[in-house]
Coordinates of C-alpha atoms in Angstrom, one line a residue:
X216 CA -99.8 -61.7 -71.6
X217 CA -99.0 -58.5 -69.9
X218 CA -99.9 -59.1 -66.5
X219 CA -97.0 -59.4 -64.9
X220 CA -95.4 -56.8 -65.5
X221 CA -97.9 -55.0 -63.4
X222 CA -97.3 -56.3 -60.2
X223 CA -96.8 -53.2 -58.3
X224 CA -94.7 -55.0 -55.5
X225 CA -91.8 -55.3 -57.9
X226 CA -90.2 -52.0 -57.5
X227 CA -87.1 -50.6 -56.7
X228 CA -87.0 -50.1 -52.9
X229 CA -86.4 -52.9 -50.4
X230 CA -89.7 -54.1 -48.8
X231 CA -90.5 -54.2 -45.6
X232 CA -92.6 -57.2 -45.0
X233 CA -95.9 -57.3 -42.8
X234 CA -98.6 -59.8 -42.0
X235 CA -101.9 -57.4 -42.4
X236 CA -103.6 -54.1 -41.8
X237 CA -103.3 -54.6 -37.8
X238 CA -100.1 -53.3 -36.8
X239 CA -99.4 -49.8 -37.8
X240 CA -96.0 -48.5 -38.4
X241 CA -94.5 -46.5 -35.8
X242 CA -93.8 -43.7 -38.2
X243 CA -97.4 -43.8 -39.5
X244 CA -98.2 -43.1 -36.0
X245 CA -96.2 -40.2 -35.4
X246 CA -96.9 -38.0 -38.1
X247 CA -100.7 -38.6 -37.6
X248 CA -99.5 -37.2 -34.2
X249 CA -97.4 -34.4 -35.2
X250 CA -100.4 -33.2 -37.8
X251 CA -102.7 -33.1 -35.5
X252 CA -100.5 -30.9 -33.3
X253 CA -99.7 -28.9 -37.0
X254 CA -96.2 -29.1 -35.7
X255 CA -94.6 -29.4 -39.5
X256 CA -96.9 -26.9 -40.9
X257 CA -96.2 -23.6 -41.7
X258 CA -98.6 -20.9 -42.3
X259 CA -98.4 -20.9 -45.7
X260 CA -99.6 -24.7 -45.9
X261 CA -103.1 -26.1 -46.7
X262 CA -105.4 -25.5 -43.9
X263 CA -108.9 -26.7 -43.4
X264 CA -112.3 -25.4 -41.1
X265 CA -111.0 -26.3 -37.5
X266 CA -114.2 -28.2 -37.1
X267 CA -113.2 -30.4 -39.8
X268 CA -111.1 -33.2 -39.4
X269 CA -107.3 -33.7 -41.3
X270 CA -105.3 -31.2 -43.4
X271 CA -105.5 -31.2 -47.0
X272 CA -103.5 -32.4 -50.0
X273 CA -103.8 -31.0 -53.2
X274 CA -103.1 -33.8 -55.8
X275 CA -102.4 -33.4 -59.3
X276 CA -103.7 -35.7 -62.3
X277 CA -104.0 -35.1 -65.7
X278 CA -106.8 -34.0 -67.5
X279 CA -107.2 -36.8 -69.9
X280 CA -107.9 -40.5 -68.3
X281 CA -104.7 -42.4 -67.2
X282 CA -106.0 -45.9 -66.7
X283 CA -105.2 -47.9 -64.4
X284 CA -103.7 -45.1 -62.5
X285 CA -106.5 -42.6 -62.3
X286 CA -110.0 -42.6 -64.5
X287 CA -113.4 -41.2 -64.5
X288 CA -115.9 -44.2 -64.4
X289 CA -119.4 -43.7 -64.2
X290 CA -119.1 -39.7 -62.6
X291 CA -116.5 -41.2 -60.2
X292 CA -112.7 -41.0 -60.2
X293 CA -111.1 -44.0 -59.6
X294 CA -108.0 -46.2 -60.5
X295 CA -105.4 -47.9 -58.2
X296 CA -103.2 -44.5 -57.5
X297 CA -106.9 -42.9 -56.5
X298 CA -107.1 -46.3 -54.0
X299 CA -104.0 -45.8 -52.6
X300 CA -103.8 -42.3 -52.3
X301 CA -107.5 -42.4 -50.8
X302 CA -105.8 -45.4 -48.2
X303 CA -102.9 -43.0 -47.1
X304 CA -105.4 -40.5 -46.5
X305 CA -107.4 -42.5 -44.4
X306 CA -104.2 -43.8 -42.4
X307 CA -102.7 -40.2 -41.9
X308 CA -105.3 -38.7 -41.3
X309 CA -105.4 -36.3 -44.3
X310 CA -108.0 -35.0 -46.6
X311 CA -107.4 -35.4 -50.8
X312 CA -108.5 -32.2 -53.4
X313 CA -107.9 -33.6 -56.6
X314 CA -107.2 -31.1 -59.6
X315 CA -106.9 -32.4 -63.2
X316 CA -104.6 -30.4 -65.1
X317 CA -102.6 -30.9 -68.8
X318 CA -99.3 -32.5 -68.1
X319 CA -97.0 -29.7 -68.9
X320 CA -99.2 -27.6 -66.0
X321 CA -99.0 -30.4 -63.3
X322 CA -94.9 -30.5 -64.0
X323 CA -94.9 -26.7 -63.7
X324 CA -97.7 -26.9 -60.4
X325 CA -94.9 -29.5 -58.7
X326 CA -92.2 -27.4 -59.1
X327 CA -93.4 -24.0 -57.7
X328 CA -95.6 -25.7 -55.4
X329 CA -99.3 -25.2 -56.4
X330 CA -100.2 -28.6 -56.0
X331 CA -99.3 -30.7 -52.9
X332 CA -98.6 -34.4 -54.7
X333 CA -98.9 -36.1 -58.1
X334 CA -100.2 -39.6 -57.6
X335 CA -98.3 -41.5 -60.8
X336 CA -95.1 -40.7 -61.4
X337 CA -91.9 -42.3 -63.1
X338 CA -88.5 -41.8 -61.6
X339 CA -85.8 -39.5 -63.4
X340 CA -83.1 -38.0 -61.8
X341 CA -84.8 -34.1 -63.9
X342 CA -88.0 -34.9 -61.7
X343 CA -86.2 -35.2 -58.4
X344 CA -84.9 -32.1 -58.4
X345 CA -88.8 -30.4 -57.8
X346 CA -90.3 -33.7 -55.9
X347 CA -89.5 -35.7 -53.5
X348 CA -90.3 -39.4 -54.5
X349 CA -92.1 -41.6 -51.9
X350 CA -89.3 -44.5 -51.7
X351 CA -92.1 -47.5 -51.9
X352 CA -93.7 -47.5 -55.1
X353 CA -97.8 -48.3 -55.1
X354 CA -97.4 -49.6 -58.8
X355 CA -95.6 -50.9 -62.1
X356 CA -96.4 -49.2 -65.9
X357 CA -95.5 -50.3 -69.1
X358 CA -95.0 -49.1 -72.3
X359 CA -96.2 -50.3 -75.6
X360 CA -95.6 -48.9 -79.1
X361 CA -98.5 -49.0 -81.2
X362 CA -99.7 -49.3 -84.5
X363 CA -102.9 -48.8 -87.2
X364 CA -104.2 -52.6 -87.5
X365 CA -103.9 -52.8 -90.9
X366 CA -99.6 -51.8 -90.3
X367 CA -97.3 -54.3 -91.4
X368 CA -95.5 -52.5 -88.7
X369 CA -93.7 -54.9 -86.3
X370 CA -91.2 -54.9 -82.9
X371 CA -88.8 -57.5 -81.8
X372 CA -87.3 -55.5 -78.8
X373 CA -84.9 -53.8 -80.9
X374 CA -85.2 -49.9 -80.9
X375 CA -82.9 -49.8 -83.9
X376 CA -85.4 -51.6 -86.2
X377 CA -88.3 -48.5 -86.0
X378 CA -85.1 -46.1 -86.2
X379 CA -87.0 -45.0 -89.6
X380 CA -90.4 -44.2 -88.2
X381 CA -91.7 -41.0 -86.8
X382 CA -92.7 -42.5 -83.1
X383 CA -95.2 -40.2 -81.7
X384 CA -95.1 -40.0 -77.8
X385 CA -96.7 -37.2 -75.2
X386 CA -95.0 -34.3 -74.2
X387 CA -93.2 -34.3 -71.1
X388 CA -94.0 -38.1 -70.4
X389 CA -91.1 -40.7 -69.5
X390 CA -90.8 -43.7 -71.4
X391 CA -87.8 -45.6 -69.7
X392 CA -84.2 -45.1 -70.4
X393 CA -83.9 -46.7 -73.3
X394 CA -86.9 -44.9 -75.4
X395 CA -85.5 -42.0 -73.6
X396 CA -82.2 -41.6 -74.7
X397 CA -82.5 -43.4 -78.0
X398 CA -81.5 -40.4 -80.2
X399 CA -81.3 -42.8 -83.3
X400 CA -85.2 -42.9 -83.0
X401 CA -87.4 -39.6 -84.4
X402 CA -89.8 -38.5 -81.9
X403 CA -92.4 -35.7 -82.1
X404 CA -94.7 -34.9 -79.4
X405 CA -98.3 -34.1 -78.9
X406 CA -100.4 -33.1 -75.6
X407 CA -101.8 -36.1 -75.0
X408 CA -103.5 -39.8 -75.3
X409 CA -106.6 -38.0 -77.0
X410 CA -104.7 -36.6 -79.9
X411 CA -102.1 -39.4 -79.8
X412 CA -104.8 -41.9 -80.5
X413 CA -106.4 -39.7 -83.0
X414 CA -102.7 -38.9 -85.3
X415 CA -102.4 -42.8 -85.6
X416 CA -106.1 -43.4 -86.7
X417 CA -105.8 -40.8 -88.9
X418 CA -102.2 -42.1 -90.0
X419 CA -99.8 -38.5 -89.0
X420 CA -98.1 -40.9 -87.2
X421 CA -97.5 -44.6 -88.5
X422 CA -95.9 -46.1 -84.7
X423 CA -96.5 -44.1 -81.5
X424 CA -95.7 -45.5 -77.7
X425 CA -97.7 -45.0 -74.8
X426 CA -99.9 -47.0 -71.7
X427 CA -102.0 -50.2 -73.2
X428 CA -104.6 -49.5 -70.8
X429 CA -104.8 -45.8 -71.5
X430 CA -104.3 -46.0 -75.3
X431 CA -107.1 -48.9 -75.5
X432 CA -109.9 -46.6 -73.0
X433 CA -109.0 -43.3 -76.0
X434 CA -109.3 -45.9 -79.1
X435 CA -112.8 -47.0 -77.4
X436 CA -113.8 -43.2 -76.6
X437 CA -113.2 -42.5 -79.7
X438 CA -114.8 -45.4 -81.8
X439 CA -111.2 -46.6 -83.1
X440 CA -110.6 -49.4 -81.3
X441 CA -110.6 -52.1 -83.8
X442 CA -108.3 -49.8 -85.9
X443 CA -105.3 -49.6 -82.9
X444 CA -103.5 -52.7 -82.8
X445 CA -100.7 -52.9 -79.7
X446 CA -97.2 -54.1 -80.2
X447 CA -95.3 -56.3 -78.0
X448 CA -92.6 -57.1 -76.1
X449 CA -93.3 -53.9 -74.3
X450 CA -91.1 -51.0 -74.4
X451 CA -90.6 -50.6 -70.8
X452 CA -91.5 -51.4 -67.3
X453 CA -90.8 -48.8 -64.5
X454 CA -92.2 -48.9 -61.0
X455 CA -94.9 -46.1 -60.1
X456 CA -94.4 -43.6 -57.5
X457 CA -96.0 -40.6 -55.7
X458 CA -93.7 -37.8 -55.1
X459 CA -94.6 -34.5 -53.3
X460 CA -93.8 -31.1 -54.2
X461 CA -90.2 -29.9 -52.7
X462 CA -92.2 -26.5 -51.9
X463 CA -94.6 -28.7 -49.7
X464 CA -93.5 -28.4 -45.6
X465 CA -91.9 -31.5 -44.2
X466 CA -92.1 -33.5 -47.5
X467 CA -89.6 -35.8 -46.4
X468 CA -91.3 -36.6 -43.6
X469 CA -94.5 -36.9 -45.4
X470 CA -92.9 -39.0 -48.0
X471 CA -91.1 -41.1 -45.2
X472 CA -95.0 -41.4 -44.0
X473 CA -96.5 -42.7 -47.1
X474 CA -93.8 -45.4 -48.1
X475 CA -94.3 -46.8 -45.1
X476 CA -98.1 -47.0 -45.2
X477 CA -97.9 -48.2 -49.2
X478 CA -95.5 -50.8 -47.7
X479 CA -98.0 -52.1 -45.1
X480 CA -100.7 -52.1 -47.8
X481 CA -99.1 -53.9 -49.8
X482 CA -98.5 -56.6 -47.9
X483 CA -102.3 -57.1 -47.4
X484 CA -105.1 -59.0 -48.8
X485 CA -107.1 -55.4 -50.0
X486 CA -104.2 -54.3 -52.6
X487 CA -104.1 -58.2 -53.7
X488 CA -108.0 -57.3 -54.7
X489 CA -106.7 -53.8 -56.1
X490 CA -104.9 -55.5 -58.4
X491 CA -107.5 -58.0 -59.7
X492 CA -110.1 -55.4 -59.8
X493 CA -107.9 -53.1 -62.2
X494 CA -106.5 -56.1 -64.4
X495 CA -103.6 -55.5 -63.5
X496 CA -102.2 -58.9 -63.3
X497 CA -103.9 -60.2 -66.1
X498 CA -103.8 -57.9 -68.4
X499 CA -104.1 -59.4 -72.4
X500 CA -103.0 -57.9 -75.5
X501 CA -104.8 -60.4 -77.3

């Protein structure tokens, strides 16, 4: 069983405990206040129609599906980062554009500031230096490497048994420390879970690693799904963050905002439903 390692409320930061959606953070509070006055704005930033309420964010996904994170279901984009981004929105007072780009283009929109926020991101210290992380993370991802079904393929937890397999991963993705700095392992990269999927069906790559969720939605979009068999114990687990451009005005305070309005939610009854609507603490390999 995966599902708990997908308990969002395990992450790095100390938590700051409340009893429900009534009482509203002082520092929620005060930057509703100062952007309504548009006091950390500068005349570069977002701006909206006067007659229309909030300022707007511009937040990055990528292109191809990201599930639980952020999907397309039914014409609508959803996922628990699209809830909780869509929450903060709502608490601050802001208004969300969301742009779907390839990954390597949202890294390169952070860092010179063409988008605002990216909704799901992992923590390394190469990513700090263009974001600024929100401290309270709204999630937890794992990992998985994965195989054809009819592999003999198998992982105990030791890296240093598939240190003879090509793993195939996507480019610019983290995969936890570990995976990351295993330099005994080969790696070779591709865009993303749609072509991933596709090299491993189609046997380019014998073991690749990536998101169950994600990896199980492209198998099924793709008609492959009885060929993709997961491997476990997972690779990694790493908490989930948001993290606004450095380029963005005030985006310490903005990130100040939104930890403390992902720590009030969390503490509530709605992300408790969040997390059993997305499977996310029950979550099956089997």
């Amino acid at each position: 069983m995966f599902g708990k390692w997908f308990d969002g409320r395990s992450g790095r930061c100390p938590r700051q405990e409340h009893t429900g959606l009534t009482a509203i953070p002082f520092r929620i509070l005060l930057w509703v206040l100062l952007l309504q006055s548009g006091w950390c704005w500068s005349d570069e930033a977002a701006s909206t129609d006067t007659d229309e309420p909030g300022r707007v964010l511009v937040a990055a996904l990528a292109e191809v599906d990201y599930p639980p994170f952020y999907y397309t279901e039914a014409g609508h984009l959803t996922g628990i980062s699209v809830d909780v981004l869509n929450y903060l929105a709502d608490q601050l007072k802001l208004r969300i554009t969301y742009k779907r780009l390839s990954w390597p283009r949202v890294l390169q929109s952070l860092e010179r500031g063409r988008v605002d926020i990216v909704t799901t991101y992992s923590y390394t210290p190469e990513r700090a230096r263009d974001v600024i992380y929100v401290q309270e993370p709204h999630a937890t991802e794992i990992n998985v490497f994965f195989t054809r079904a009819d592999s003999d393929v198998s992982f105990d937890g030791d890296l240093h048994a598939l240190s003879g397999q090509m793993i195939g991963m996507i480019r610019g993705y983290n995969y936890g420390l570990a995976f990351d700095d295993a330099d005994f392992i080969r790696k070779d990269s591709v865009l993303d879970e749609r072509t991933l999927v596709r090299m491993v069906a189609g046997e380019r790559f014998n073991v690749a690693i990536g998101n169950p969720f994600a990896i199980r939605l492209e198998a099924k979009r793709q008609g492959v799904e009885d060929e993709i068999r997961l491997l476990s114990p997972p690779v990694d687990m790493s908490p989930i963050y948001m993290a606004i451009s450095r380029q963005y005005p005030d985006a310490e305070g903005l990130a100040d905002a939104f930890g403390d309005a992902i720590r009030h939610l969390k503490a509530s009854p709605l992300y408790e439903d969040w997390l059993e609507r997305y499977g996310m603490n029950d979550f099956s390999d089997e």
